[in-house]
């Protein structure tokens, strides 16, 4: 299935009650037809709460990371679990992405349904049903490439057994995952552990060792020094494995790291990789950049440390309406935990749009103090202007738990025109 055909067919899906925030009078239209009407978000019948993505910010962020990766000699496999949006995957691939990273077999199935030809799985895959499926995909499509983590001898044994039972004809490509330290998340903890896993992979005819990888975001008490030291361990293990002839059967060596908080350190250390026996695919996996955010990643982005290399722009706005002003200093919006991410930080009021005349102003004096299921608790400072019926734009934190609350997200230009819709698959 061609990715562009599968993505294009999303425009033929019918608009109905499944999709929050869409105009009731659009019922029965296709998504493409509604986008073609180029309605105003504010006067076109959209219901609050409604999550939007800025068309300009999306384009800027896609271009920014393409440019960054190219300038630093990095391949790019952005983590798709952030958005689970094939339309955004397509745009990332058009911007030069090598492939898309996944975290689970279910995510991989979505990717394949939309024709993704290169998948990096940032987890050890030990589920026999998932391995049977993967084997079938690899055998049926010679152009499909999938690289998966391995971090234990037992995990390798389980992969090998399931693939042998499936009578796999193509070996699954494996990278050894180096853990970020004691008490961190997954990954082999020591160089000796990595060697033992690599030996197990070499002994399994169903698997092929292609590199070493990990996630520096899990380094305990991360700072530049600790993250850089861990990345240099990653490079050293890769170099040692190459010197031992472990990559003799592959055309390129995969070296991968890179979340959204330390990709500058990844770029710096990967630039130090010595010449090896094979070309090295230096694979960055940052995912949150595509939408960025207004709190968590706005604080953590490496572009704060290297501003001369550019910046990312928050793309999300959750528009909610003031539905109650029951007492001075208190207001309630009609968006809550069902609509906004709250696992890291509460939403941040950005803009107020008057229900009287549509005039917009900064949300000065407003702060969200809590969320109920369907309400945001807003503290209103003395002198701040806010009426029942006003629309409030909320900035959000942590894209991964924003996208998964919305199945169809309007893409809006700076003047409020809805030009497209992004479909998610969680």
CSV table of C-alpha atoms in Angstrom, one decimal:
chain,number,residue,atom,x,y,z
A,1,UNK,CA,0.0,0.0,0.0
A,2,UNK,CA,1.5,3.4,-1.0
A,3,UNK,CA,1.7,5.8,1.9
A,4,UNK,CA,0.4,8.7,-0.1
A,5,UNK,CA,-2.7,6.8,-1.2
A,6,UNK,CA,-3.5,5.7,2.3
A,7,UNK,CA,-3.0,9.2,3.7
A,8,UNK,CA,-5.0,10.7,0.9
A,9,UNK,CA,-7.9,8.5,1.7
A,10,UNK,CA,-8.2,10.1,5.2
A,11,UNK,CA,-9.8,13.1,3.4
A,12,UNK,CA,-12.7,10.8,2.5
A,13,UNK,CA,-13.7,10.0,6.0
A,14,UNK,CA,-17.1,11.4,7.0
A,15,UNK,CA,-17.4,14.0,9.7
A,16,UNK,CA,-19.8,13.0,12.5
A,17,UNK,CA,-20.2,12.8,16.3
A,18,UNK,CA,-17.0,10.9,16.8
A,19,UNK,CA,-14.9,14.0,16.4
A,20,UNK,CA,-14.9,16.6,19.2
A,21,UNK,CA,-15.2,20.2,18.4
A,22,UNK,CA,-16.3,20.0,14.8
A,23,UNK,CA,-19.3,22.0,13.5
A,24,UNK,CA,-22.6,20.2,13.8
A,25,UNK,CA,-23.7,21.4,10.4
A,26,UNK,CA,-20.7,19.6,8.9
A,27,UNK,CA,-22.3,16.2,9.7
A,28,UNK,CA,-21.9,14.0,6.7
A,29,UNK,CA,-19.3,16.1,4.8
A,30,UNK,CA,-16.0,14.4,4.1
A,31,UNK,CA,-13.0,15.7,6.0
A,32,UNK,CA,-11.6,17.0,2.8
A,33,UNK,CA,-14.8,18.8,1.8
A,34,UNK,CA,-14.9,20.5,5.2
A,35,UNK,CA,-11.3,21.6,4.9
A,36,UNK,CA,-12.0,23.0,1.4
A,37,UNK,CA,-14.6,25.3,2.9
A,38,UNK,CA,-11.9,27.1,4.8
A,39,UNK,CA,-14.2,28.0,7.6
A,40,UNK,CA,-13.2,30.4,10.4
A,41,UNK,CA,-12.4,28.6,13.7
A,42,UNK,CA,-14.3,31.3,15.5
A,43,UNK,CA,-17.4,31.9,13.3
A,44,UNK,CA,-17.6,28.7,11.4
A,45,UNK,CA,-19.6,26.7,13.8
A,46,UNK,CA,-16.8,24.9,15.7
A,47,UNK,CA,-17.6,23.8,19.2
A,48,UNK,CA,-15.6,24.4,22.3
A,49,UNK,CA,-13.4,22.9,23.5
A,50,UNK,CA,-11.5,22.4,20.3
A,51,UNK,CA,-7.8,21.6,20.0
A,52,UNK,CA,-6.0,23.3,17.1
A,53,UNK,CA,-2.6,23.1,15.4
A,54,UNK,CA,-0.9,26.1,13.9
A,55,UNK,CA,-0.3,25.7,10.2
A,56,UNK,CA,2.7,28.1,10.3
A,57,UNK,CA,4.2,26.5,13.4
A,58,UNK,CA,4.0,23.0,12.0
A,59,UNK,CA,5.7,24.0,8.8
A,60,UNK,CA,8.4,25.9,10.7
A,61,UNK,CA,9.1,23.0,13.1
A,62,UNK,CA,9.3,20.5,10.3
A,63,UNK,CA,11.8,22.6,8.4
A,64,UNK,CA,13.8,23.4,11.5
A,65,UNK,CA,14.6,19.8,12.4
A,66,UNK,CA,15.2,18.9,8.7
A,67,UNK,CA,17.8,21.7,8.6
A,68,UNK,CA,19.3,20.8,11.9
A,69,UNK,CA,19.7,17.1,11.1
A,70,UNK,CA,21.2,17.8,7.7
A,71,UNK,CA,23.7,20.4,9.0
A,72,UNK,CA,24.9,17.9,11.7
A,73,UNK,CA,25.1,14.9,9.4
A,74,UNK,CA,22.3,13.0,11.2
A,75,UNK,CA,19.7,10.7,9.8
A,76,UNK,CA,16.3,11.2,11.4
A,77,UNK,CA,13.6,8.8,12.5
A,78,UNK,CA,11.2,10.9,14.5
A,79,UNK,CA,9.3,9.1,17.2
A,80,UNK,CA,5.8,8.7,15.8
A,81,UNK,CA,4.2,7.8,19.2
A,82,UNK,CA,4.1,11.6,19.9
A,83,UNK,CA,1.4,12.3,17.3
A,84,UNK,CA,0.3,8.9,15.8
A,85,UNK,CA,-0.7,11.0,12.8
A,86,UNK,CA,0.1,9.5,9.4
A,87,UNK,CA,-0.3,12.9,7.7
A,88,UNK,CA,2.5,14.3,9.9
A,89,UNK,CA,4.6,11.2,9.2
A,90,UNK,CA,4.2,11.8,5.5
A,91,UNK,CA,5.3,15.4,6.0
A,92,UNK,CA,8.3,14.3,8.1
A,93,UNK,CA,9.3,11.8,5.4
A,94,UNK,CA,8.9,14.5,2.8
A,95,UNK,CA,11.3,16.5,4.9
A,96,UNK,CA,14.0,13.8,4.6
A,97,UNK,CA,13.2,11.5,7.5
A,98,UNK,CA,14.9,8.1,7.2
A,99,UNK,CA,11.9,6.4,8.7
A,100,UNK,CA,9.6,6.6,11.8
A,101,UNK,CA,10.3,5.3,15.3
A,102,UNK,CA,7.7,3.3,17.2
A,103,UNK,CA,7.3,2.1,20.8
A,104,UNK,CA,4.9,-0.8,20.4
A,105,UNK,CA,3.7,-3.4,17.9
A,106,UNK,CA,0.3,-1.7,17.7
A,107,UNK,CA,2.0,1.5,16.6
A,108,UNK,CA,4.0,-0.5,14.0
A,109,UNK,CA,0.7,-1.8,12.6
A,110,UNK,CA,-0.6,1.7,12.1
A,111,UNK,CA,2.6,2.7,10.4
A,112,UNK,CA,2.5,-0.3,8.0
A,113,UNK,CA,-1.2,0.4,7.2
A,114,UNK,CA,0.0,3.8,5.9
A,115,UNK,CA,2.9,2.4,4.0
A,116,UNK,CA,5.8,3.3,6.2
A,117,UNK,CA,8.8,1.4,4.8
A,118,UNK,CA,11.4,2.0,7.6
A,119,UNK,CA,10.5,1.5,11.2
A,120,UNK,CA,12.8,1.8,14.3
A,121,UNK,CA,11.3,0.0,17.3
A,122,UNK,CA,12.6,1.6,20.5
A,123,UNK,CA,11.7,-1.5,22.6
A,124,UNK,CA,12.7,-5.1,22.8
A,125,UNK,CA,10.0,-7.2,21.0
A,126,UNK,CA,9.2,-10.5,22.8
A,127,UNK,CA,5.5,-11.0,22.0
A,128,UNK,CA,5.2,-14.1,19.8
A,129,UNK,CA,2.1,-12.8,18.0
A,130,UNK,CA,3.8,-9.5,17.2
A,131,UNK,CA,6.9,-11.3,16.0
A,132,UNK,CA,4.8,-13.5,13.7
A,133,UNK,CA,3.2,-10.4,12.3
A,134,UNK,CA,6.6,-8.7,11.8
A,135,UNK,CA,8.0,-11.7,10.1
A,136,UNK,CA,5.1,-11.8,7.8
A,137,UNK,CA,5.5,-8.1,6.9
A,138,UNK,CA,9.2,-8.6,6.2
A,139,UNK,CA,8.7,-11.7,4.1
A,140,UNK,CA,5.9,-10.1,2.1
A,141,UNK,CA,7.7,-6.8,1.4
A,142,UNK,CA,11.4,-6.9,0.4
A,143,UNK,CA,11.5,-3.1,0.6
A,144,UNK,CA,10.4,-3.0,4.3
A,145,UNK,CA,13.1,-2.5,6.9
A,146,UNK,CA,12.6,-2.8,10.7
A,147,UNK,CA,15.2,-2.3,13.4
A,148,UNK,CA,14.4,-3.4,16.9
A,149,UNK,CA,16.0,-3.2,20.4
A,150,UNK,CA,17.5,-6.1,22.3
A,151,UNK,CA,18.7,-5.7,25.9
A,152,UNK,CA,18.8,-9.2,27.3
A,153,UNK,CA,19.9,-12.7,26.4
A,154,UNK,CA,16.4,-13.9,27.4
A,155,UNK,CA,14.8,-11.4,25.1
A,156,UNK,CA,17.0,-12.7,22.2
A,157,UNK,CA,15.9,-16.2,23.0
A,158,UNK,CA,12.3,-15.3,22.9
A,159,UNK,CA,12.7,-13.4,19.6
A,160,UNK,CA,14.6,-16.3,18.0
A,161,UNK,CA,12.1,-18.9,19.2
A,162,UNK,CA,9.1,-17.0,17.9
A,163,UNK,CA,10.7,-16.2,14.5
A,164,UNK,CA,11.8,-19.8,14.1
A,165,UNK,CA,8.2,-20.9,14.8
A,166,UNK,CA,7.0,-18.4,12.2
A,167,UNK,CA,9.5,-19.8,9.7
A,168,UNK,CA,10.9,-16.3,9.1
A,169,UNK,CA,12.7,-16.0,5.8
A,170,UNK,CA,14.3,-12.6,6.6
A,171,UNK,CA,16.4,-12.0,9.7
A,172,UNK,CA,15.1,-9.2,12.0
A,173,UNK,CA,17.7,-6.4,12.4
A,174,UNK,CA,18.7,-5.8,16.0
A,175,UNK,CA,20.5,-3.0,17.9
A,176,UNK,CA,21.8,-3.6,21.4
A,177,UNK,CA,20.2,-1.2,23.8
A,178,UNK,CA,22.6,0.4,26.3
A,179,UNK,CA,20.7,1.4,29.4
A,180,UNK,CA,21.2,4.9,30.7
A,181,UNK,CA,22.3,3.9,34.2
A,182,UNK,CA,21.3,2.1,37.3
A,183,UNK,CA,17.6,2.8,38.1
A,184,UNK,CA,17.0,4.1,34.6
A,185,UNK,CA,14.5,2.5,32.2
A,186,UNK,CA,15.3,-0.4,29.8
A,187,UNK,CA,18.6,-1.4,28.4
A,188,UNK,CA,21.6,-3.5,29.2
A,189,UNK,CA,23.4,-1.9,32.1
A,190,UNK,CA,27.1,-2.7,31.4
A,191,UNK,CA,29.5,-3.2,28.5
A,192,UNK,CA,29.7,-6.9,29.5
A,193,UNK,CA,25.9,-7.1,29.4
A,194,UNK,CA,25.9,-5.6,25.9
A,195,UNK,CA,28.5,-8.1,24.8
A,196,UNK,CA,26.5,-11.0,26.1
A,197,UNK,CA,23.4,-9.8,24.3
A,198,UNK,CA,25.4,-9.3,21.1
A,199,UNK,CA,26.8,-12.9,21.4
A,200,UNK,CA,23.2,-14.2,21.7
A,201,UNK,CA,22.1,-12.3,18.6
A,202,UNK,CA,25.1,-13.7,16.7
A,203,UNK,CA,24.1,-17.2,17.6
A,204,UNK,CA,20.5,-16.7,16.4
A,205,UNK,CA,20.0,-17.2,12.7
A,206,UNK,CA,16.7,-15.3,12.8
A,207,UNK,CA,18.4,-12.1,13.9
A,208,UNK,CA,21.1,-9.8,12.6
A,209,UNK,CA,23.1,-7.4,14.7
A,210,UNK,CA,23.3,-4.0,13.0
A,211,UNK,CA,24.3,-1.5,15.7
A,212,UNK,CA,23.9,0.0,19.2
A,213,UNK,CA,21.3,2.4,20.5
A,214,UNK,CA,19.8,3.9,23.6
A,215,UNK,CA,17.9,6.9,25.0
A,216,UNK,CA,20.0,9.6,26.7
A,217,UNK,CA,16.8,11.2,28.2
A,218,UNK,CA,16.9,8.5,30.9
A,219,UNK,CA,20.4,9.3,32.2
A,220,UNK,CA,19.9,9.8,36.0
A,221,UNK,CA,20.2,13.5,37.0
A,222,UNK,CA,20.9,14.5,33.5
A,223,UNK,CA,23.2,17.4,32.7
A,224,UNK,CA,25.5,18.1,29.8
A,225,UNK,CA,28.4,16.2,31.4
A,226,UNK,CA,26.5,13.1,32.3
A,227,UNK,CA,24.6,12.9,29.0
A,228,UNK,CA,27.8,13.4,27.0
A,229,UNK,CA,29.6,10.7,29.0
A,230,UNK,CA,26.8,8.2,28.4
A,231,UNK,CA,26.7,9.0,24.7
A,232,UNK,CA,30.5,8.4,24.5
A,233,UNK,CA,29.9,5.0,26.1
A,234,UNK,CA,27.4,4.3,23.3
A,235,UNK,CA,30.0,5.2,20.7
A,236,UNK,CA,32.7,3.2,22.4
A,237,UNK,CA,30.6,0.0,22.4
A,238,UNK,CA,29.8,0.5,18.8
A,239,UNK,CA,33.5,1.0,17.9
A,240,UNK,CA,34.5,-2.1,20.0
A,241,UNK,CA,31.9,-4.3,18.3
A,242,UNK,CA,33.1,-3.2,14.9
A,243,UNK,CA,36.7,-3.9,15.8
A,244,UNK,CA,35.5,-7.4,16.8
A,245,UNK,CA,34.0,-7.9,13.4
A,246,UNK,CA,30.4,-8.1,14.6
A,247,UNK,CA,29.1,-6.0,11.7
A,248,UNK,CA,30.7,-7.9,8.9
A,249,UNK,CA,27.4,-9.0,7.4
A,250,UNK,CA,25.8,-5.5,7.2
A,251,UNK,CA,26.1,-2.6,4.7
A,252,UNK,CA,25.9,0.1,7.4
A,253,UNK,CA,26.2,0.3,11.2
A,254,UNK,CA,23.2,1.8,13.1
A,255,UNK,CA,24.1,4.2,15.9
A,256,UNK,CA,21.0,5.8,17.4
A,257,UNK,CA,20.0,8.0,20.3
A,258,UNK,CA,18.2,11.3,20.7
A,259,UNK,CA,15.1,12.5,22.4
A,260,UNK,CA,13.8,16.0,22.4
A,261,UNK,CA,15.9,17.4,25.3
A,262,UNK,CA,19.5,16.5,24.4
A,263,UNK,CA,19.8,16.2,20.6
A,264,UNK,CA,22.5,18.9,20.7
A,265,UNK,CA,24.7,16.5,22.8
A,266,UNK,CA,23.9,13.7,20.4
A,267,UNK,CA,25.0,15.8,17.5
A,268,UNK,CA,28.2,16.8,19.2
A,269,UNK,CA,29.2,13.2,20.3
A,270,UNK,CA,28.1,11.5,17.1
A,271,UNK,CA,30.3,13.9,15.2
A,272,UNK,CA,33.3,12.3,17.0
A,273,UNK,CA,32.6,8.8,15.7
A,274,UNK,CA,35.8,7.4,14.2
A,275,UNK,CA,35.9,5.8,10.8
A,276,UNK,CA,34.6,2.3,11.1
A,277,UNK,CA,34.5,-0.7,8.7
A,278,UNK,CA,31.1,0.3,7.4
A,279,UNK,CA,29.3,3.6,6.9
A,280,UNK,CA,27.5,4.7,10.1
A,281,UNK,CA,23.8,5.6,10.1
A,282,UNK,CA,23.7,8.2,12.9
A,283,UNK,CA,20.0,8.1,13.7
A,284,UNK,CA,18.3,10.8,15.7
A,285,UNK,CA,14.8,10.0,17.1
A,286,UNK,CA,13.3,13.2,18.5
A,287,UNK,CA,9.6,13.3,18.2
A,288,UNK,CA,8.0,16.1,20.2
A,289,UNK,CA,9.5,18.8,18.0
A,290,UNK,CA,6.7,18.6,15.4
A,291,UNK,CA,4.2,20.4,17.7
A,292,UNK,CA,6.6,21.5,20.4
A,293,UNK,CA,4.7,22.9,23.5
A,294,UNK,CA,4.4,25.8,25.8
A,295,UNK,CA,5.9,24.5,29.0
A,296,UNK,CA,7.9,21.2,29.2
A,297,UNK,CA,9.7,21.2,25.9
A,298,UNK,CA,9.8,24.9,25.7
A,299,UNK,CA,12.0,24.8,28.8
A,300,UNK,CA,14.0,21.7,27.8
A,301,UNK,CA,14.7,22.2,24.1
A,302,UNK,CA,18.4,22.2,23.2
A,303,UNK,CA,17.7,25.3,21.1
A,304,UNK,CA,17.7,27.2,24.4
A,305,UNK,CA,21.4,26.2,24.7
A,306,UNK,CA,22.2,26.8,21.0
A,307,UNK,CA,19.9,29.7,20.0
A,308,UNK,CA,22.1,30.5,17.0
A,309,UNK,CA,20.8,27.2,15.4
A,310,UNK,CA,17.2,28.3,15.4
A,311,UNK,CA,14.1,27.6,17.5
A,312,UNK,CA,10.9,25.6,17.6
A,313,UNK,CA,7.4,27.2,17.9
A,314,UNK,CA,4.5,25.8,20.0
A,315,UNK,CA,1.8,24.6,17.6
A,316,UNK,CA,-1.0,23.6,20.0
A,317,UNK,CA,-3.8,25.9,21.1
A,318,UNK,CA,-6.8,24.5,23.1
A,319,UNK,CA,-9.6,26.9,22.7
A,320,UNK,CA,-12.2,26.7,25.6
A,321,UNK,CA,-15.1,28.9,26.6
A,322,UNK,CA,-15.9,30.6,29.9
A,323,UNK,CA,-19.0,28.9,31.1
A,324,UNK,CA,-19.2,30.3,34.6
A,325,UNK,CA,-18.0,33.2,36.7
A,326,UNK,CA,-19.7,32.2,40.0
A,327,UNK,CA,-17.7,34.5,42.2
A,328,UNK,CA,-15.0,37.2,42.0
A,329,UNK,CA,-11.6,35.8,41.2
A,330,UNK,CA,-13.0,32.5,39.9
A,331,UNK,CA,-13.9,31.3,36.4
A,332,UNK,CA,-14.5,28.0,34.8
A,333,UNK,CA,-13.8,26.9,31.2
A,334,UNK,CA,-15.4,24.0,29.5
A,335,UNK,CA,-12.2,22.0,28.9
A,336,UNK,CA,-10.7,19.6,31.4
A,337,UNK,CA,-8.8,16.4,31.8
A,338,UNK,CA,-10.6,14.8,28.8
A,339,UNK,CA,-9.3,17.5,26.6
A,340,UNK,CA,-5.9,18.8,27.9
A,341,UNK,CA,-2.7,17.1,28.9
A,342,UNK,CA,-2.1,17.4,32.7
A,343,UNK,CA,0.5,14.8,33.4
A,344,UNK,CA,3.4,17.3,33.6
A,345,UNK,CA,1.9,20.7,33.9
A,346,UNK,CA,-1.5,22.5,33.8
A,347,UNK,CA,-2.5,24.4,30.8
A,348,UNK,CA,-1.4,28.1,30.5
A,349,UNK,CA,-3.9,30.8,29.4
A,350,UNK,CA,-2.5,32.6,26.4
A,351,UNK,CA,-5.2,34.6,24.7
A,352,UNK,CA,-8.7,35.8,25.4
A,353,UNK,CA,-11.2,36.3,22.5
A,354,UNK,CA,-14.1,38.5,23.4
A,355,UNK,CA,-17.6,37.0,22.9
A,356,UNK,CA,-18.9,40.5,22.4
A,357,UNK,CA,-16.8,41.6,19.4
A,358,UNK,CA,-14.2,39.0,18.7
A,359,UNK,CA,-11.3,41.2,19.8
A,360,UNK,CA,-8.3,39.3,21.1
A,361,UNK,CA,-6.1,40.3,24.0
A,362,UNK,CA,-3.4,38.6,26.1
A,363,UNK,CA,-4.7,36.5,28.9
A,364,UNK,CA,-3.0,38.6,31.5
A,365,UNK,CA,-4.1,37.9,35.1
A,366,UNK,CA,-5.5,34.4,34.3
A,367,UNK,CA,-4.0,31.1,35.6
A,368,UNK,CA,-5.3,27.6,35.6
A,369,UNK,CA,-5.2,26.2,39.1
A,370,UNK,CA,-6.8,22.8,38.5
A,371,UNK,CA,-8.7,20.5,36.1
A,372,UNK,CA,-11.8,18.5,36.6
A,373,UNK,CA,-13.0,16.0,34.0
A,374,UNK,CA,-14.7,18.7,31.9
A,375,UNK,CA,-13.7,22.0,33.6
A,376,UNK,CA,-10.6,24.1,34.0
A,377,UNK,CA,-10.4,26.1,37.2
A,378,UNK,CA,-9.2,29.6,36.4
A,379,UNK,CA,-8.0,32.1,38.9
A,380,UNK,CA,-8.8,35.6,37.8
A,381,UNK,CA,-6.6,38.4,39.2
A,382,UNK,CA,-8.1,41.7,40.4
A,383,UNK,CA,-8.6,43.9,37.4
A,384,UNK,CA,-8.4,41.1,34.8
A,385,UNK,CA,-11.2,41.2,32.3
A,386,UNK,CA,-13.1,37.9,31.6
A,387,UNK,CA,-16.8,37.3,30.8
A,388,UNK,CA,-19.0,34.3,30.4
A,389,UNK,CA,-18.9,33.4,26.7
A,390,UNK,CA,-15.3,34.5,26.1
A,391,UNK,CA,-13.0,32.1,24.4
A,392,UNK,CA,-9.7,31.4,26.0
A,393,UNK,CA,-6.7,29.9,24.2
A,394,UNK,CA,-4.7,27.6,26.4
A,395,UNK,CA,-1.1,26.6,25.8
A,396,UNK,CA,-0.3,23.0,26.7
A,397,UNK,CA,2.5,20.9,28.0
A,398,UNK,CA,3.8,17.5,26.8
A,399,UNK,CA,2.6,16.8,23.2
A,400,UNK,CA,2.5,13.0,23.7
A,401,UNK,CA,-0.5,13.3,26.0
A,402,UNK,CA,-2.1,16.1,24.0
A,403,UNK,CA,-2.4,14.3,20.7
A,404,UNK,CA,-3.9,11.2,22.2
A,405,UNK,CA,-7.0,13.0,23.4
A,406,UNK,CA,-8.1,14.1,20.0
A,407,UNK,CA,-8.9,12.0,16.9
A,408,UNK,CA,-9.3,14.9,14.4
A,409,UNK,CA,-7.4,18.2,14.9
A,410,UNK,CA,-8.1,21.3,12.9
A,411,UNK,CA,-5.0,22.9,11.3
A,412,UNK,CA,-5.5,26.7,11.6
A,413,UNK,CA,-3.7,29.6,9.9
A,414,UNK,CA,-2.7,32.7,11.8
A,415,UNK,CA,-5.9,34.5,10.8
A,416,UNK,CA,-8.1,31.7,12.2
A,417,UNK,CA,-8.8,29.9,8.9
A,418,UNK,CA,-9.1,26.1,9.1
A,419,UNK,CA,-7.2,24.6,6.2
A,420,UNK,CA,-6.8,21.0,7.1
A,421,UNK,CA,-7.5,18.3,9.7
A,422,UNK,CA,-5.0,15.9,11.2
A,423,UNK,CA,-6.2,12.4,12.0
A,424,UNK,CA,-4.6,10.5,14.9
A,425,UNK,CA,-4.6,6.7,15.6
A,426,UNK,CA,-4.2,5.9,19.3
